[in-house]
């Protein structure tokens, strides 16, 4: 009987470790967003005179470690058409928080779904509009659904759905639209930010 228990434990441990990995890239991206949007006047350990360095969600390091090969290919194609002349980003807004303006992130919650066939959805909710004053009665926190897959033995982000955007606003779809518009002589971002 003890051998059966050990065999079962040996089989379950890799599954538990794999499930934990799906949350890791999302946690790292949300930590970057929290750093980028911290309130320098009130956040702990923040020097109001010196903002921390901006953490690029699409740095070479992040592209290599946190995103799928397909996502990276779409990002690189869209990045050929930066939103601004002095930029390398195809976005004219922060694609994680969903805008150009916002408050320091609070009430960040990261919830894992059920892994299936090497894929998992990880849902993130947060409040980044509390500093704007009164809100409508039907206000909901910002919600992102990170679509993760396993690639080369690691969990990576394959897409991000922003539920407050038009049609769930797939970030990969937006990258494809930016690349297509740029290739057709258009400029700027195919932004689908909410009203």
PDB file of C-alpha atoms in Angstrom, residues 59 160 183:
ATOM      1  CA  UNK A  59      11.405  43.910 -23.554  1.00  0.00           C
ATOM      2  CA  UNK A 160      -4.454  38.635 -23.520  1.00  0.00           C
ATOM      3  CA  UNK A 183       1.882  47.281 -44.273  1.00  0.00           C
TER       4      UNK A 183
END
